[in-house]
Tab-separated table of C-alpha atoms in Angstrom:
chain	number	residue	atom	x	y	z
A	1	MET	CA	-4.777	11.206	16.316
A	2	SER	CA	-8.496	10.550	16.287
A	3	THR	CA	-10.385	9.129	13.349
A	4	SER	CA	-13.931	8.330	12.401
A	5	ALA	CA	-13.044	4.958	10.902
A	6	ALA	CA	-15.691	3.080	12.856
A	7	ARG	CA	-18.373	5.487	11.601
A	8	LEU	CA	-17.648	5.364	7.877
A	9	ALA	CA	-20.888	5.777	5.967
A	10	PRO	CA	-22.031	2.424	4.515
A	11	GLY	CA	-22.305	3.983	1.066
A	12	LEU	CA	-18.546	4.650	1.033
A	13	HIS	CA	-17.540	1.066	1.789
A	14	THR	CA	-15.461	-0.417	-1.035
A	15	ALA	CA	-15.931	-3.858	-2.561
A	16	PRO	CA	-12.482	-5.456	-2.192
A	17	ALA	CA	-10.962	-7.055	-5.277
A	18	PRO	CA	-8.705	-10.118	-5.559
A	19	VAL	CA	-5.352	-9.887	-7.331
A	20	SER	CA	-3.694	-12.681	-9.291
A	21	MET	CA	-0.110	-12.680	-10.574
A	22	ARG	CA	0.914	-15.531	-12.860
A	23	GLN	CA	4.570	-15.983	-13.819
A	24	VAL	CA	5.123	-12.230	-13.910
A	25	GLY	CA	8.470	-10.923	-15.085
A	26	ARG	CA	9.856	-7.451	-15.721
A	27	ALA	CA	13.076	-6.637	-17.542
A	28	PHE	CA	14.536	-3.305	-18.611
A	29	VAL	CA	16.750	-2.916	-21.654
A	30	GLY	CA	19.522	-0.326	-21.518
A	31	ARG	CA	22.924	0.464	-22.942
A	32	ARG	CA	24.535	-2.176	-20.774
A	33	GLY	CA	22.112	-4.874	-21.790
A	34	THR	CA	19.016	-6.349	-20.187
A	35	HIS	CA	18.415	-5.906	-16.465
A	36	ARG	CA	15.944	-8.457	-15.130
A	37	VAL	CA	14.134	-7.129	-12.037
A	38	LEU	CA	11.403	-9.743	-11.581
A	39	ASP	CA	11.120	-13.341	-12.753
A	40	ASP	CA	8.290	-15.853	-12.459
A	41	VAL	CA	6.336	-14.056	-9.708
A	42	THR	CA	3.199	-16.040	-8.968
A	43	LEU	CA	0.920	-14.944	-6.149
A	44	ARG	CA	-2.800	-14.895	-5.326
A	45	ILE	CA	-4.173	-12.156	-3.046
A	46	GLU	CA	-7.690	-12.691	-1.765
A	47	ALA	CA	-10.283	-9.922	-1.672
A	48	GLY	CA	-9.955	-7.911	1.538
A	49	GLU	CA	-6.556	-9.371	2.417
A	50	VAL	CA	-3.627	-7.227	3.590
A	51	ILE	CA	-0.316	-8.326	2.070
A	52	ALA	CA	3.100	-6.883	2.947
A	53	LEU	CA	6.003	-7.157	0.485
A	54	LEU	CA	9.438	-7.413	2.093
A	55	GLY	CA	12.843	-7.678	0.462
A	56	ALA	CA	16.207	-6.012	0.062
A	57	SER	CA	16.456	-2.657	-1.697
A	58	GLY	CA	16.314	-3.097	-5.456
A	59	CYS	CA	14.567	-6.471	-5.364
A	60	GLY	CA	11.561	-5.194	-7.320
A	61	LYS	CA	8.944	-4.538	-4.632
A	62	SER	CA	7.932	-1.128	-5.968
A	63	THR	CA	8.161	-2.395	-9.551
A	64	LEU	CA	5.660	-5.137	-8.710
A	65	LEU	CA	3.342	-2.598	-7.102
A	66	ARG	CA	3.446	-0.437	-10.232
A	67	LEU	CA	2.632	-3.462	-12.379
A	68	VAL	CA	-0.454	-4.228	-10.295
A	69	GLY	CA	-1.577	-0.600	-10.593
A	70	GLY	CA	-1.040	-0.546	-14.348
A	71	LEU	CA	1.630	2.155	-14.156
A	72	ASP	CA	3.999	-0.244	-15.901
A	73	ARG	CA	3.580	-3.410	-17.969
A	74	PRO	CA	5.158	-6.811	-17.312
A	75	SER	CA	7.622	-8.247	-19.785
A	76	ALA	CA	6.159	-11.685	-19.142
A	77	GLY	CA	3.144	-13.224	-17.440
A	78	GLU	CA	-0.168	-11.652	-16.501
A	79	ILE	CA	-1.735	-9.730	-13.638
A	80	THR	CA	-5.475	-9.597	-13.037
A	81	VAL	CA	-7.472	-7.413	-10.663
A	82	ASP	CA	-10.967	-8.640	-9.912
A	83	GLY	CA	-10.591	-11.188	-12.708
A	84	ARG	CA	-9.692	-8.615	-15.368
A	85	ALA	CA	-6.248	-8.424	-16.942
A	86	VAL	CA	-4.409	-5.192	-16.127
A	87	ARG	CA	-3.942	-3.227	-19.340
A	88	GLY	CA	-2.941	0.340	-18.568
A	89	VAL	CA	-3.929	2.109	-15.351
A	90	ALA	CA	-6.185	-0.258	-13.409
A	91	ALA	CA	-9.472	1.439	-12.527
A	92	ARG	CA	-9.936	-0.739	-9.425
A	93	THR	CA	-6.621	0.320	-7.865
A	94	ALA	CA	-5.225	3.441	-6.200
A	95	MET	CA	-1.693	4.114	-4.997
A	96	VAL	CA	-0.114	6.071	-2.155
A	97	PHE	CA	3.585	6.872	-2.630
A	98	GLN	CA	6.386	7.791	-0.197
A	99	ASP	CA	5.831	11.442	-1.115
A	100	PRO	CA	2.247	12.702	-0.693
A	101	ARG	CA	2.403	14.415	-4.114
A	102	LEU	CA	-0.311	16.912	-3.223
A	103	LEU	CA	-1.178	19.811	-5.525
A	104	PRO	CA	0.121	22.854	-3.600
A	105	TRP	CA	-2.458	25.269	-5.028
A	106	ARG	CA	-5.409	23.146	-3.883
A	107	THR	CA	-6.807	22.830	-0.372
A	108	LEU	CA	-6.753	19.436	1.333
A	109	ALA	CA	-10.385	19.043	0.307
A	110	GLY	CA	-9.479	19.989	-3.247
A	111	ASN	CA	-6.716	17.407	-3.325
A	112	VAL	CA	-9.054	14.671	-2.105
A	113	ALA	CA	-11.703	15.735	-4.621
A	114	PHE	CA	-9.093	15.225	-7.332
A	115	GLY	CA	-9.285	11.506	-6.586
A	116	LEU	CA	-13.052	11.198	-7.022
A	117	ALA	CA	-14.342	9.171	-9.941
A	118	PRO	CA	-16.215	11.160	-12.639
A	119	GLY	CA	-19.941	11.569	-12.286
A	120	HIS	CA	-20.246	13.102	-8.805
A	121	ASP	CA	-22.568	16.079	-8.522
A	122	ARG	CA	-21.247	18.963	-6.463
A	123	THR	CA	-23.259	18.196	-3.316
A	124	THR	CA	-22.386	14.496	-3.290
A	125	ALA	CA	-18.741	15.212	-4.060
A	126	ARG	CA	-18.480	17.693	-1.182
A	127	ALA	CA	-20.060	15.199	1.227
A	128	ASP	CA	-17.808	12.346	0.081
A	129	VAL	CA	-14.649	14.439	0.378
A	130	ARG	CA	-15.660	15.507	3.869
A	131	ALA	CA	-16.305	11.868	4.826
A	132	TRP	CA	-12.886	10.704	3.638
A	133	LEU	CA	-11.094	13.539	5.420
A	134	GLU	CA	-13.056	12.759	8.585
A	135	LEU	CA	-12.012	9.135	8.217
A	136	VAL	CA	-8.317	10.049	8.329
A	137	GLY	CA	-8.771	12.570	11.140
A	138	LEU	CA	-8.596	15.763	9.070
A	139	GLY	CA	-12.188	16.973	9.214
A	140	ASP	CA	-11.073	20.270	10.774
A	141	PHE	CA	-8.446	20.997	8.095
A	142	THR	CA	-10.416	20.807	4.850
A	143	GLU	CA	-9.526	24.352	3.738
A	144	HIS	CA	-5.843	24.195	4.663
A	145	ARG	CA	-3.190	24.150	1.943
A	146	PRO	CA	-0.495	21.451	1.897
A	147	ARG	CA	2.130	23.948	3.064
A	148	GLN	CA	0.076	24.627	6.201
A	149	VAL	CA	0.069	21.044	7.504
A	150	SER	CA	2.643	18.557	8.766
A	151	GLY	CA	4.155	15.723	6.756
A	152	GLY	CA	1.952	13.220	8.537
A	153	MET	CA	-1.172	15.238	7.761
A	154	ALA	CA	-0.129	15.552	4.124
A	155	GLN	CA	0.293	11.788	3.912
A	156	ARG	CA	-3.125	11.258	5.505
A	157	THR	CA	-4.538	13.533	2.803
A	158	ALA	CA	-2.849	11.393	0.148
A	159	LEU	CA	-4.440	8.318	1.729
A	160	ALA	CA	-7.872	9.986	1.682
A	161	ARG	CA	-7.375	10.960	-1.968
A	162	ALA	CA	-6.584	7.354	-2.868
A	163	LEU	CA	-9.602	6.079	-0.937
A	164	ALA	CA	-11.840	8.585	-2.713
A	165	ARG	CA	-11.431	6.459	-5.848
A	166	ARG	CA	-13.188	3.644	-3.962
A	167	PRO	CA	-10.380	1.242	-4.934
A	168	GLY	CA	-10.839	-2.483	-4.741
A	169	VAL	CA	-7.069	-2.633	-4.215
A	170	LEU	CA	-5.092	-0.022	-2.271
A	171	LEU	CA	-1.382	0.032	-3.152
A	172	LEU	CA	0.960	1.511	-0.531
A	173	ASP	CA	4.561	2.125	-1.601
A	174	GLU	CA	6.446	2.730	1.661
A	175	PRO	CA	4.025	5.547	2.529
A	176	PHE	CA	5.491	6.122	6.006
A	177	ALA	CA	9.201	6.032	5.136
A	178	ALA	CA	9.710	9.800	5.383
A	179	LEU	CA	7.815	10.230	8.663
A	180	ASP	CA	9.207	10.426	12.186
A	181	ALA	CA	8.903	7.306	14.354
A	182	LEU	CA	5.876	8.423	16.377
A	183	THR	CA	3.930	9.660	13.340
A	184	ARG	CA	4.818	6.423	11.551
A	185	LEU	CA	3.266	4.339	14.351
A	186	ARG	CA	0.155	6.497	14.290
A	187	MET	CA	-0.129	6.128	10.518
A	188	GLN	CA	0.186	2.363	10.831
A	189	ASP	CA	-2.718	2.361	13.278
A	190	LEU	CA	-4.681	4.602	10.929
A	191	VAL	CA	-4.159	2.339	7.927
A	192	GLY	CA	-5.375	-0.620	9.955
A	193	GLN	CA	-8.505	1.279	10.987
A	194	VAL	CA	-9.120	2.553	7.461
A	195	GLN	CA	-8.745	-0.903	5.939
A	196	ARG	CA	-11.270	-2.363	8.348
A	197	ALA	CA	-13.683	0.495	7.652
A	198	ALA	CA	-13.287	0.892	3.888
A	199	GLY	CA	-12.738	-2.766	3.033
A	200	SER	CA	-10.092	-2.498	0.285
A	201	THR	CA	-7.559	-5.206	-0.425
A	202	VAL	CA	-4.156	-3.778	0.544
A	203	LEU	CA	-0.715	-4.437	-0.948
A	204	LEU	CA	1.976	-2.728	1.145
A	205	VAL	CA	5.649	-2.346	0.236
A	206	THR	CA	7.841	-1.867	3.289
A	207	HIS	CA	11.387	-2.400	4.580
A	208	ASP	CA	10.117	-2.539	8.164
A	209	VAL	CA	9.515	-6.079	9.466
A	210	ASP	CA	7.593	-4.801	12.511
A	211	GLU	CA	5.341	-2.735	10.244
A	212	ALA	CA	4.612	-5.831	8.163
A	213	LEU	CA	3.838	-7.855	11.297
A	214	ARG	CA	1.472	-5.188	12.628
A	215	LEU	CA	-0.496	-4.643	9.439
A	216	ALA	CA	-0.415	-7.733	7.240
A	217	ASP	CA	-2.414	-10.940	7.088
A	218	ARG	CA	0.411	-12.504	5.065
A	219	ILE	CA	3.984	-11.434	4.418
A	220	VAL	CA	5.663	-12.090	1.068
A	221	VAL	CA	9.463	-12.024	0.896
A	222	LEU	CA	10.973	-11.292	-2.512
A	223	GLY	CA	14.413	-12.744	-3.033
A	224	PRO	CA	16.861	-13.857	-5.706
A	225	ALA	CA	15.380	-16.216	-8.268
A	226	GLY	CA	18.529	-18.209	-8.906
A	227	PRO	CA	21.576	-17.793	-11.164
A	228	ALA	CA	23.146	-14.398	-11.708
A	229	GLY	CA	21.234	-12.280	-14.173
A	230	GLN	CA	17.795	-13.461	-13.139
A	231	GLY	CA	15.351	-11.210	-11.343
A	232	SER	CA	13.710	-11.535	-7.947
A	233	THR	CA	10.850	-13.900	-7.303
A	234	VAL	CA	8.661	-14.965	-4.387
A	235	GLN	CA	11.069	-16.562	-1.941
A	236	HIS	CA	8.780	-17.075	1.035
A	237	VAL	CA	5.134	-16.499	2.028
A	238	THR	CA	3.961	-16.685	5.617
A	239	ALA	CA	0.679	-16.057	7.392
A	240	VAL	CA	0.850	-13.729	10.385
A	241	PRO	CA	-0.871	-15.250	13.443
A	242	GLY	CA	-3.363	-13.331	15.530
A	243	VAL	CA	-5.919	-10.647	14.843
A	244	ARG	CA	-4.889	-7.141	13.808
A	245	PRO	CA	-3.770	-4.996	15.577
A	246	ARG	CA	-1.226	-7.429	17.013
A	247	ASP	CA	0.931	-7.621	20.111
A	248	LEU	CA	4.434	-7.704	18.658
A	249	GLY	CA	5.748	-8.851	22.023
A	250	SER	CA	3.949	-12.191	21.845
A	251	PRO	CA	6.092	-15.346	21.465
A	252	ALA	CA	4.552	-16.081	18.033
A	253	SER	CA	5.298	-12.579	16.724
A	254	ALA	CA	8.819	-12.639	18.154
A	255	ALA	CA	9.586	-15.973	16.507
A	256	LEU	CA	8.220	-14.834	13.161
A	257	ARG	CA	10.163	-11.580	13.390
A	258	THR	CA	13.398	-13.505	13.959
A	259	ASP	CA	12.667	-15.779	10.999
A	260	LEU	CA	11.892	-12.891	8.658
A	261	LEU	CA	14.996	-10.933	9.675
A	262	ASP	CA	17.069	-14.049	9.087
A	263	ARG	CA	15.586	-14.480	5.615
A	264	LEU	CA	16.474	-10.859	4.904
A	265	GLY	CA	20.035	-11.439	6.074
A	266	VAL	CA	19.720	-9.354	9.242
A	267	ALA	CA	19.236	-11.806	12.118
A	268	PRO	CA	22.218	-13.535	13.709
A	269	GLU	CA	23.365	-16.684	11.947
A	270	GLY	CA	21.577	-19.805	13.120
A	271	SER	CA	18.524	-17.971	14.486
A	272	ARG	CA	16.078	-19.203	11.823
A	273	SER	CA	13.334	-21.368	13.235
A	274	SER	CA	12.953	-24.824	11.783
């Protein structure tokens, strides 16, 4: 997979935005009562930082991502993007889901164009769409339909569509979960290249510890907040040593991997580093 990440036009570079979460909670009320998903989540993400969210299934990782993007509203607390409280869909954010969610009747170029902010004239829009598709290695497939490309190519198109919004914050909700192992590794490399080229702050939800270690500057583990009935909260935050892309075989990465797996209840008992 080749990309043009290093040659991204300066005019397409995005100004990264910081994210602040202060005592954020989210509860859902149903027939069986109130289900608290998140409680007292407080976290600061610096502009241009890559953060990975880890935690057991159902701990609220995707819910938190949706709150940052304005696709849902917190029951308590406040989230700001670039210093502005999130009220409705946040204009400075864009999200990539597990499913590419492409419009089947549009070409790949048409799908990316769908993500452009209003105000582009036709010539500029065409050039920008081409640039984003080149960035993700799809410059030769602009007129293909989603049904004519692989799952990995469809997901790269979804990434280009999100980037076309010029987001200060790029939200990735397990975007590689449905891909085969080799394509997943290639997509991880691509996201790293794209982030360095485009400049967006990135918040990534993943179940894969190795993926978090490869891509993130810091890893946030969501875990139980306390007594039964309370939602998840930030259990642990750790900086990932080394410069991306990282050698996961290094002693530092291996030790951190063991610690994170232990915190997630996967590593053998007694393996947690002190």
